[in-house]
PDB file of C-alpha atoms in Angstrom:
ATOM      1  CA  UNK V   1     -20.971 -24.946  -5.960  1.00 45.00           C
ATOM      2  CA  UNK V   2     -24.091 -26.287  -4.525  1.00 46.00           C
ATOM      3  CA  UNK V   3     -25.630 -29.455  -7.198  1.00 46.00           C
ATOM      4  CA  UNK V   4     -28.975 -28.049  -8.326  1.00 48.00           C
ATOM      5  CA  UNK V   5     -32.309 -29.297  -9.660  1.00 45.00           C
ATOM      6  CA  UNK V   6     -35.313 -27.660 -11.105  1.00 44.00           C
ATOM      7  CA  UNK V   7     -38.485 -30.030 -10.725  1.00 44.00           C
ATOM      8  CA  UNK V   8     -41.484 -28.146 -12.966  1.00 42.00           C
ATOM      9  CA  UNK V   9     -45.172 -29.589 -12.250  1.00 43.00           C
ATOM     10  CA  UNK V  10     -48.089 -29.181 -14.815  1.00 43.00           C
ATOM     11  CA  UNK V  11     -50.972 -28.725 -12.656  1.00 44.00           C
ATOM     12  CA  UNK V  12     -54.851 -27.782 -13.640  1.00 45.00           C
ATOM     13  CA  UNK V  13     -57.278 -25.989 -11.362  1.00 47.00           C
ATOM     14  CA  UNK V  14     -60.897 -27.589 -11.479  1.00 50.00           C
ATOM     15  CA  UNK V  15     -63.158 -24.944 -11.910  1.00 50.00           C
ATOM     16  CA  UNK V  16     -66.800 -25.367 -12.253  1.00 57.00           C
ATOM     17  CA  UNK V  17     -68.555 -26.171 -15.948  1.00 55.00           C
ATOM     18  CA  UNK V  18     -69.338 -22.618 -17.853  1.00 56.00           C
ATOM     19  CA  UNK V  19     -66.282 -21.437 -16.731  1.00 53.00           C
ATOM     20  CA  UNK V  20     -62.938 -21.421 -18.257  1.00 57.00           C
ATOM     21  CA  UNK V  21     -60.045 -23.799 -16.841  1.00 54.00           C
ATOM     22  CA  UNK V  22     -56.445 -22.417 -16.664  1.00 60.00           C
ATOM     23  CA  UNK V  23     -53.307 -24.730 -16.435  1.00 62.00           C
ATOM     24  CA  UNK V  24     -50.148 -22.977 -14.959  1.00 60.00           C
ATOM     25  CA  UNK V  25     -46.535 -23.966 -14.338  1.00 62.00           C
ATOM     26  CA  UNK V  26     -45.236 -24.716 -11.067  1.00 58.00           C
ATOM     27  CA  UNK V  27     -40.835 -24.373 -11.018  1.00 55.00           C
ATOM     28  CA  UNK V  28     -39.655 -26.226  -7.748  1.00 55.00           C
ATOM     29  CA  UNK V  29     -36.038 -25.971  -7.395  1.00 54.00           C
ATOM     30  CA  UNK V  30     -33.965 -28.479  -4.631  1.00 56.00           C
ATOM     31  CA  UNK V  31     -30.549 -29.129  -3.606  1.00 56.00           C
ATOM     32  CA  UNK V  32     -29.886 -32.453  -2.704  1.00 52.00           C
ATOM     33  CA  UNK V  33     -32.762 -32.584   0.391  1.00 48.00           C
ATOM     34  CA  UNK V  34     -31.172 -29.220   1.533  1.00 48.00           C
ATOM     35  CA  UNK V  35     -31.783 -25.637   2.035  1.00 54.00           C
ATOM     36  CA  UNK V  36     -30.080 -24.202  -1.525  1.00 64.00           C
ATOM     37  CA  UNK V  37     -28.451 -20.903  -0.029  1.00 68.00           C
ATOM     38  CA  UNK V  38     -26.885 -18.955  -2.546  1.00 72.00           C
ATOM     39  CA  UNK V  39     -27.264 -19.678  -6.056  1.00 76.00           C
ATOM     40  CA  UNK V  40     -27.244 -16.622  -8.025  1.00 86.00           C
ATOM     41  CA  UNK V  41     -23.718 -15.256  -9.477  1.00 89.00           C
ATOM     42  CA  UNK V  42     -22.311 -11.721  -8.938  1.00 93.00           C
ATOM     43  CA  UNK V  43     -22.687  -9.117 -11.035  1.00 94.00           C
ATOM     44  CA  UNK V  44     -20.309  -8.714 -14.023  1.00 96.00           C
ATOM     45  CA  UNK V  45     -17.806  -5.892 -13.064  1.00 97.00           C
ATOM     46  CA  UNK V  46     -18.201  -2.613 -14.975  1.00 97.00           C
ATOM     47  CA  UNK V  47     -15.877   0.066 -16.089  1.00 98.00           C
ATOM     48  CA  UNK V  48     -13.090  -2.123 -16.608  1.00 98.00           C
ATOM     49  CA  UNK V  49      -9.761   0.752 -17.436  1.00 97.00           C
ATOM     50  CA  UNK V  50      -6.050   0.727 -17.670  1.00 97.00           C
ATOM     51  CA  UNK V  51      -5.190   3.173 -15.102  1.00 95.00           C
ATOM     52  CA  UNK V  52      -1.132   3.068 -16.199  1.00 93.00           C
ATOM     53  CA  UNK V  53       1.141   1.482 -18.700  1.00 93.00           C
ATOM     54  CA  UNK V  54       4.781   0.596 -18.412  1.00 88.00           C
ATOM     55  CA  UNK V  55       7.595  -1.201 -20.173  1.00 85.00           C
ATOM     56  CA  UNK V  56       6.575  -4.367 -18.383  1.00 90.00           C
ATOM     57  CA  UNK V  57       3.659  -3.601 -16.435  1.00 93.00           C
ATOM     58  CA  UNK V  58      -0.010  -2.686 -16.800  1.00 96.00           C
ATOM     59  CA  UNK V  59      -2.314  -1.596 -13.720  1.00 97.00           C
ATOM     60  CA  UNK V  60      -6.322  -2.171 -13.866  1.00 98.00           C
ATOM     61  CA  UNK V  61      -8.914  -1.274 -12.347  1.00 98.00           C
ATOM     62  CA  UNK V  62     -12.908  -1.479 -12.293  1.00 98.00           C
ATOM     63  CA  UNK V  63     -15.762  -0.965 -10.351  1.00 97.00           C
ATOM     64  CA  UNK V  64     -17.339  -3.347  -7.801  1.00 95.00           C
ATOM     65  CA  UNK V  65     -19.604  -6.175  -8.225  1.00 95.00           C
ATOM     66  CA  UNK V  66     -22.439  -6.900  -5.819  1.00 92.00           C
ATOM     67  CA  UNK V  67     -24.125 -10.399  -5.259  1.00 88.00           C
ATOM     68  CA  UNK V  68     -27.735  -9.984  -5.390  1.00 86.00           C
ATOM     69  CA  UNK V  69     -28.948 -13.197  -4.779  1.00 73.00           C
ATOM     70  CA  UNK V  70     -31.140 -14.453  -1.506  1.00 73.00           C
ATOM     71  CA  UNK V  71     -29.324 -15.277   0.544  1.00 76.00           C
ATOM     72  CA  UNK V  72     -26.265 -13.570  -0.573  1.00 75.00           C
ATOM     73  CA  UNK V  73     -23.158 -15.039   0.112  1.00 80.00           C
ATOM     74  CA  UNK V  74     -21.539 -11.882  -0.851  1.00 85.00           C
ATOM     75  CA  UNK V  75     -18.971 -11.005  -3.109  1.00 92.00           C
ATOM     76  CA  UNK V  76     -15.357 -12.450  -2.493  1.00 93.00           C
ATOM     77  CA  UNK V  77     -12.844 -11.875  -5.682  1.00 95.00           C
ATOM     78  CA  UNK V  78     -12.225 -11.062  -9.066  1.00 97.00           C
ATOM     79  CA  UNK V  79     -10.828 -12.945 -11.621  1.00 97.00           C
ATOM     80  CA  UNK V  80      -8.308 -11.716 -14.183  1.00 98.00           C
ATOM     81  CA  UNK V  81      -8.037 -13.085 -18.108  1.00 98.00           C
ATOM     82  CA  UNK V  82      -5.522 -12.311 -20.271  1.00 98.00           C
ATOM     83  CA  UNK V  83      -5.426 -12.150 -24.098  1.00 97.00           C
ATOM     84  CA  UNK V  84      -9.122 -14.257 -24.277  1.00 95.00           C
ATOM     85  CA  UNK V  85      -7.248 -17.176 -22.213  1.00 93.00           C
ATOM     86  CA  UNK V  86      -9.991 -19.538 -20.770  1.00 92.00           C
ATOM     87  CA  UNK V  87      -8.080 -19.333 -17.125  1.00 95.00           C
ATOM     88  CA  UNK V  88      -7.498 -16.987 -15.206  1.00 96.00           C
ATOM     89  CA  UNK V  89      -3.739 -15.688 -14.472  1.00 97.00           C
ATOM     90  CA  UNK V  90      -4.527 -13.830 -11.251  1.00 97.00           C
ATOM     91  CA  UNK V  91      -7.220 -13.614  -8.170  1.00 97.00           C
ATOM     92  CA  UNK V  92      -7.810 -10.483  -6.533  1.00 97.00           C
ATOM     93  CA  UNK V  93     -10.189  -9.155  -3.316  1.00 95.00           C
ATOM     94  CA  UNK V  94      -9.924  -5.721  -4.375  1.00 95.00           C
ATOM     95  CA  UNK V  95     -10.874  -3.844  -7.928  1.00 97.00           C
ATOM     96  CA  UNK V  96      -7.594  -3.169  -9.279  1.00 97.00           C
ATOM     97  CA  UNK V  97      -4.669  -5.580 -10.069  1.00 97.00           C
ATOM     98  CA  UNK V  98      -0.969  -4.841 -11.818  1.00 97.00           C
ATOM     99  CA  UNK V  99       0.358  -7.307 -14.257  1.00 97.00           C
ATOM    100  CA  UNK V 100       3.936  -7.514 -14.250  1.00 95.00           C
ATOM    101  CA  UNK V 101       6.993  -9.058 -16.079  1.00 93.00           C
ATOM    102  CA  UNK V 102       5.190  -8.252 -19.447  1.00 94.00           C
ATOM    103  CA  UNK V 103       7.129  -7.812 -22.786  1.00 92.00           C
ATOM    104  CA  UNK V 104       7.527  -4.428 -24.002  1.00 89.00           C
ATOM    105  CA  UNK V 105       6.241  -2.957 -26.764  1.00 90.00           C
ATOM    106  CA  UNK V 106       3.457  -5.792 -26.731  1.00 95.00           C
ATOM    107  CA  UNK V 107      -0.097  -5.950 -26.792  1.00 97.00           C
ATOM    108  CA  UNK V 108      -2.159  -7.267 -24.292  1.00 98.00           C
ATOM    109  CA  UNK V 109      -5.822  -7.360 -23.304  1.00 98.00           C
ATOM    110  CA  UNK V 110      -7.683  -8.106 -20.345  1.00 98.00           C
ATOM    111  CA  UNK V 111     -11.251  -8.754 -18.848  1.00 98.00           C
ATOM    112  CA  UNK V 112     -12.391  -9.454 -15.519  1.00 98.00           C
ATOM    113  CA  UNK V 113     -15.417 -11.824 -13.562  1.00 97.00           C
ATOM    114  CA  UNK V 114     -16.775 -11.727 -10.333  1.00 95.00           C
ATOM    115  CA  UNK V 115     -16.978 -14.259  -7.512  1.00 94.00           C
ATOM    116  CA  UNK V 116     -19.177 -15.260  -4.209  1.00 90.00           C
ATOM    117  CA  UNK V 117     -18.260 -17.032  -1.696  1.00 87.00           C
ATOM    118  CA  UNK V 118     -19.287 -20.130  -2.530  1.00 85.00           C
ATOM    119  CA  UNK V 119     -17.901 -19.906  -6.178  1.00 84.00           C
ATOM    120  CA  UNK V 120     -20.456 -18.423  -8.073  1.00 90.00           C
ATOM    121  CA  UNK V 121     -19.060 -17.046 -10.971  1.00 92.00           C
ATOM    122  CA  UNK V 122     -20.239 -13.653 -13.294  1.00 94.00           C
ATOM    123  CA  UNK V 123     -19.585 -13.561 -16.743  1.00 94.00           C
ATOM    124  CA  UNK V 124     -16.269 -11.866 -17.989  1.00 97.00           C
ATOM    125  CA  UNK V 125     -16.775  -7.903 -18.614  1.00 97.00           C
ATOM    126  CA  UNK V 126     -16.219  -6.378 -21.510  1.00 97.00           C
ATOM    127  CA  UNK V 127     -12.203  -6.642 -22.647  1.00 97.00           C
ATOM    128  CA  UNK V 128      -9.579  -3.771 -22.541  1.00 98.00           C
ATOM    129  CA  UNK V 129      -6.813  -3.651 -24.372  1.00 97.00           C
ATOM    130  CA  UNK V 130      -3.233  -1.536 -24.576  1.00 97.00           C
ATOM    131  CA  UNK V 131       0.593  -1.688 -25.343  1.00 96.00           C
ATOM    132  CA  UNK V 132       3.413  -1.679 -23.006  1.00 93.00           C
ATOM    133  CA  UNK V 133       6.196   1.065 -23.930  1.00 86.00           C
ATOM    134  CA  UNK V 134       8.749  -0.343 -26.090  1.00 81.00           C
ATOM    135  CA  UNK V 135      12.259   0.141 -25.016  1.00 72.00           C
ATOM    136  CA  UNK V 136      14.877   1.062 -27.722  1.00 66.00           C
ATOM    137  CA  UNK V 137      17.254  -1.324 -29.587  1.00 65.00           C
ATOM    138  CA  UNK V 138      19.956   0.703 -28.421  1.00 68.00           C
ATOM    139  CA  UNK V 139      21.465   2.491 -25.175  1.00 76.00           C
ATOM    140  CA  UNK V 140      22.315   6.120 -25.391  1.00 83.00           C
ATOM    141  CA  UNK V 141      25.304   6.699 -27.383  1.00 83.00           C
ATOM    142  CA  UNK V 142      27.450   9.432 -26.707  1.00 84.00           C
ATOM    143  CA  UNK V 143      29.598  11.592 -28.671  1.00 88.00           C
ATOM    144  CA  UNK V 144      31.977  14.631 -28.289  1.00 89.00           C
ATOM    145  CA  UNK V 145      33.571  13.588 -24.760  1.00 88.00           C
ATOM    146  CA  UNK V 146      35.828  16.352 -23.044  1.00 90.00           C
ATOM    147  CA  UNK V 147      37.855  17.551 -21.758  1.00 91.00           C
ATOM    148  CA  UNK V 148      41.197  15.233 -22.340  1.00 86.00           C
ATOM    149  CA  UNK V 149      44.335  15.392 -22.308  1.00 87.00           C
ATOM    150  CA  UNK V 150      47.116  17.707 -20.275  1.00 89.00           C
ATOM    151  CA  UNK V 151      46.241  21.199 -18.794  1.00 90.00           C
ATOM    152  CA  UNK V 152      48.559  23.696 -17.987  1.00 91.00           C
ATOM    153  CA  UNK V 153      49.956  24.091 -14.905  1.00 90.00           C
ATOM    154  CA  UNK V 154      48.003  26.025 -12.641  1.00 90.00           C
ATOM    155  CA  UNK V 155      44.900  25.155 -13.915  1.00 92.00           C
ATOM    156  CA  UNK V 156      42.182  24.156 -11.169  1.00 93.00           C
ATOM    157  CA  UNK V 157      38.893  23.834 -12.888  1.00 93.00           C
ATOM    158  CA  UNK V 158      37.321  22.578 -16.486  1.00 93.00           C
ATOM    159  CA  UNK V 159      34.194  21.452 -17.814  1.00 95.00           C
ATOM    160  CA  UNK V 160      33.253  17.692 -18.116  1.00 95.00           C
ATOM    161  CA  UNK V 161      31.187  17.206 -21.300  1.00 95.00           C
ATOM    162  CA  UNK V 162      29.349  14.724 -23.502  1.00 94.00           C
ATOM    163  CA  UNK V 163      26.360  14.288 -26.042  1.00 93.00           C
ATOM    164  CA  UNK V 164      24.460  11.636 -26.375  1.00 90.00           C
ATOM    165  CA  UNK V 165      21.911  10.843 -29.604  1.00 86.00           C
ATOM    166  CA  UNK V 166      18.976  10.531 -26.966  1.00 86.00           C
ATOM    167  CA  UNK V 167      17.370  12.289 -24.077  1.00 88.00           C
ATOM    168  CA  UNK V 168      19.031  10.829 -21.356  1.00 90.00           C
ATOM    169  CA  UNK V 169      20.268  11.675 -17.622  1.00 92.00           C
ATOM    170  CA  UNK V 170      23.820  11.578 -17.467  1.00 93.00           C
ATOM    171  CA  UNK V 171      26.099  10.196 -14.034  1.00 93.00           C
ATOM    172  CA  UNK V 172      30.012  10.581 -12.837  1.00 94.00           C
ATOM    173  CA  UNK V 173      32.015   8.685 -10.450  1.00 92.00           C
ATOM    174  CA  UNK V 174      35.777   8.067 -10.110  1.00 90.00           C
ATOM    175  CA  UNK V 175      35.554   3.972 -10.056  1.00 90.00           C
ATOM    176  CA  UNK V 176      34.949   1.736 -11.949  1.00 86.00           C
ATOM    177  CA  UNK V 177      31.919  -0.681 -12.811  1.00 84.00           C
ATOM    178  CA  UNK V 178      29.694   1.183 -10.582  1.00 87.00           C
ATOM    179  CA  UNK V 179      26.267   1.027 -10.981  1.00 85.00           C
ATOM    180  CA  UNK V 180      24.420   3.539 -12.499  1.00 86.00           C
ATOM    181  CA  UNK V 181      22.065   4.057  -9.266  1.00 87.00           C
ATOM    182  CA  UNK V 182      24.710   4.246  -7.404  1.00 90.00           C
ATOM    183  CA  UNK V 183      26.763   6.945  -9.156  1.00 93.00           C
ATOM    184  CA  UNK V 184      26.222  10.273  -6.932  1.00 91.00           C
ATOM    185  CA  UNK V 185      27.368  12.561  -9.380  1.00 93.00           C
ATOM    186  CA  UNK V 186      24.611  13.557 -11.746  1.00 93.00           C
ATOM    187  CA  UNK V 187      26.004  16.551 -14.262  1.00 95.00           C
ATOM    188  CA  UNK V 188      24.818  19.578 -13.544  1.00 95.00           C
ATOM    189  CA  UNK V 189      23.170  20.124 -16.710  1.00 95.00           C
ATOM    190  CA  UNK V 190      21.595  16.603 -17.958  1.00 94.00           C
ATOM    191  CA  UNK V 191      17.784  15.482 -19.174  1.00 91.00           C
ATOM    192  CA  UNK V 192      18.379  16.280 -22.760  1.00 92.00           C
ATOM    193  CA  UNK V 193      20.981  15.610 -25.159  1.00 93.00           C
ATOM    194  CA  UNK V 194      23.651  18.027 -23.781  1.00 95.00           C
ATOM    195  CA  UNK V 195      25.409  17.192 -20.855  1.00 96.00           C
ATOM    196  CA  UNK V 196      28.212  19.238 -18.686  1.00 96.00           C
ATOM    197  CA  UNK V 197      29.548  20.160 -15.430  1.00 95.00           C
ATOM    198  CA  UNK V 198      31.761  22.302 -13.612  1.00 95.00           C
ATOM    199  CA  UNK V 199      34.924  19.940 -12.056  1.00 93.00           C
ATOM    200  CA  UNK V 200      36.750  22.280  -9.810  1.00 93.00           C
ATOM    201  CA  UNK V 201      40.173  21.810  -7.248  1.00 93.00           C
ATOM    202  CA  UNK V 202      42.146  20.306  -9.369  1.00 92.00           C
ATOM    203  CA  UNK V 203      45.899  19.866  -8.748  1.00 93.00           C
ATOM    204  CA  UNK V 204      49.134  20.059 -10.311  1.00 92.00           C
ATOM    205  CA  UNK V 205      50.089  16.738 -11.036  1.00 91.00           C
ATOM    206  CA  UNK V 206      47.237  14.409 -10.062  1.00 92.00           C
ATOM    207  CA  UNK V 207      45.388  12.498 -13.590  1.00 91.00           C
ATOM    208  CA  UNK V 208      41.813  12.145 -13.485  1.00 91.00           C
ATOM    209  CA  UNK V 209      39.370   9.824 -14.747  1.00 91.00           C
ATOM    210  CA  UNK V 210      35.701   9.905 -14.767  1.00 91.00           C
ATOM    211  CA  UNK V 211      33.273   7.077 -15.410  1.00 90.00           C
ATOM    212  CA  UNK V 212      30.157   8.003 -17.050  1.00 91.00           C
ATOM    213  CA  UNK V 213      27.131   6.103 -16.819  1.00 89.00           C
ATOM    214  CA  UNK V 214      23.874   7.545 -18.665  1.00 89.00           C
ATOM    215  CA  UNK V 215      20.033   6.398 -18.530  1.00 87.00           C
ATOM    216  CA  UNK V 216      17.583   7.386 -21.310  1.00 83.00           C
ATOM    217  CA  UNK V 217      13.834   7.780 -20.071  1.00 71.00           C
ATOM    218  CA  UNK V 218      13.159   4.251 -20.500  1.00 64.00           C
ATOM    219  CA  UNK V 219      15.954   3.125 -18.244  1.00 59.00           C
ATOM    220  CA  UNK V 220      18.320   1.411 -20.997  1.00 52.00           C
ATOM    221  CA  UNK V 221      21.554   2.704 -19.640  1.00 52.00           C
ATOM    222  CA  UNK V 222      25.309   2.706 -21.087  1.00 51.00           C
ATOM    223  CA  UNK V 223      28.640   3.507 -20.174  1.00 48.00           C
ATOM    224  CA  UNK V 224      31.410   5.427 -21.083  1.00 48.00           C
ATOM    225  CA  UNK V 225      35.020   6.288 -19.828  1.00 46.00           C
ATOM    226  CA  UNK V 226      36.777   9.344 -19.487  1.00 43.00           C
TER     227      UNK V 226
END
């Protein structure tokens, strides 16, 4: 930022006896010998929101700043603060920004500033504040498992079955320590706490196993073996 100086001269106008004499202010500002250019900050964004809130993430947004000075160097970023921190933990051209790798179930709260290109700085806006999502303690835990055990001969189809305590989406796979995501088996009825599907062409013979994986809503998954 330019090095400014404001020089302020008392002067008096000599005006002829009978009538009154006015003194005035003169405000003469220099930079150094040269021309001063742009010296007047931004505007302070406005309408500072949080647009969307997740486990470890929260997304901003606001509206524009304009630099109003003459001549205007013209607006060039934002600055993000977090939790009333004196510096800031992001720079951004645009007017939004997402915070990641946040704690869950945490508050946070966040205000913004404006700057030119030559580093004038706004004030911060007004603060927002919200909480990420808190994940549970615990996984899904599931109950009630079936079918097991030895089928009569003959018998081709059955229904694979669990519960689980929480809303979660249930997966099936024949290996083991798959990944969740990568399980291609999702149960044919799943989303709640009741989950089942039809297993047909089975074979005299042959044992089965099925590893299920299942993900509550907040994506705090567990597995199970059947």
């Amino acid at each position: 930022m330019k090095k400014l100086a404001s020089l302020i001269v008392i002067a008096c106008v000599l005006i002829p006896a009978g009538l009154q004499a006015n003194s005035f202010n003169l405000t003469v500002t220099f930079c150094n010998g040269l021309d001063c250019g742009d010296v007047t900050a931004p505007t302070v964004p406005t309408n500072l929101e949080v647009t969307d809130v997740t486990t470890s993430q929260v997304n901003l947004s606001w509206d524009a700043s304009i630099d109003p000075g003459f001549p205007s160097s013209g607006v060039s970023g934002y600055r993000i603060y977090r939790n009333g921190g004196g510096s800031p933990v992001a720079t951004t051209t645009g007017t939004s920004y997402s915070d990641t790798g946040l704690s869950n179930g945490t508050l946070y709260s966040y205000a913004v500033s404006a700057f030119d290109a030559i580093y004038n700085a706004s004030s911060q806006s007004s603060s927002v504040s919200t909480t990420t999502i808190a994940v549970p303690s615990n996984a899904p835990d599931a109950s009630n498992g079936a079918p097991s055990g030895t089928f009569a001969a003959g018998t081709t189809g059955a229904t694979l079955s669990l519960a689980t305590d929480i809303a979660a989406t249930c997966r099936y796979g024949t290996v083991a320590d798959t990944a969740y995501a990568s399980i291609a088996n999702t149960f044919t009825t799943t989303g709640g706490t009741a989950h089942s599907s039809t297993l047909t062409g089975l074979v005299n013979g042959i044992t089965y196993t099925y590893y299920v994986r299942c993900q509550s809503s907040l994506n705090v998954p567990m597995t199970i073996d059947y």
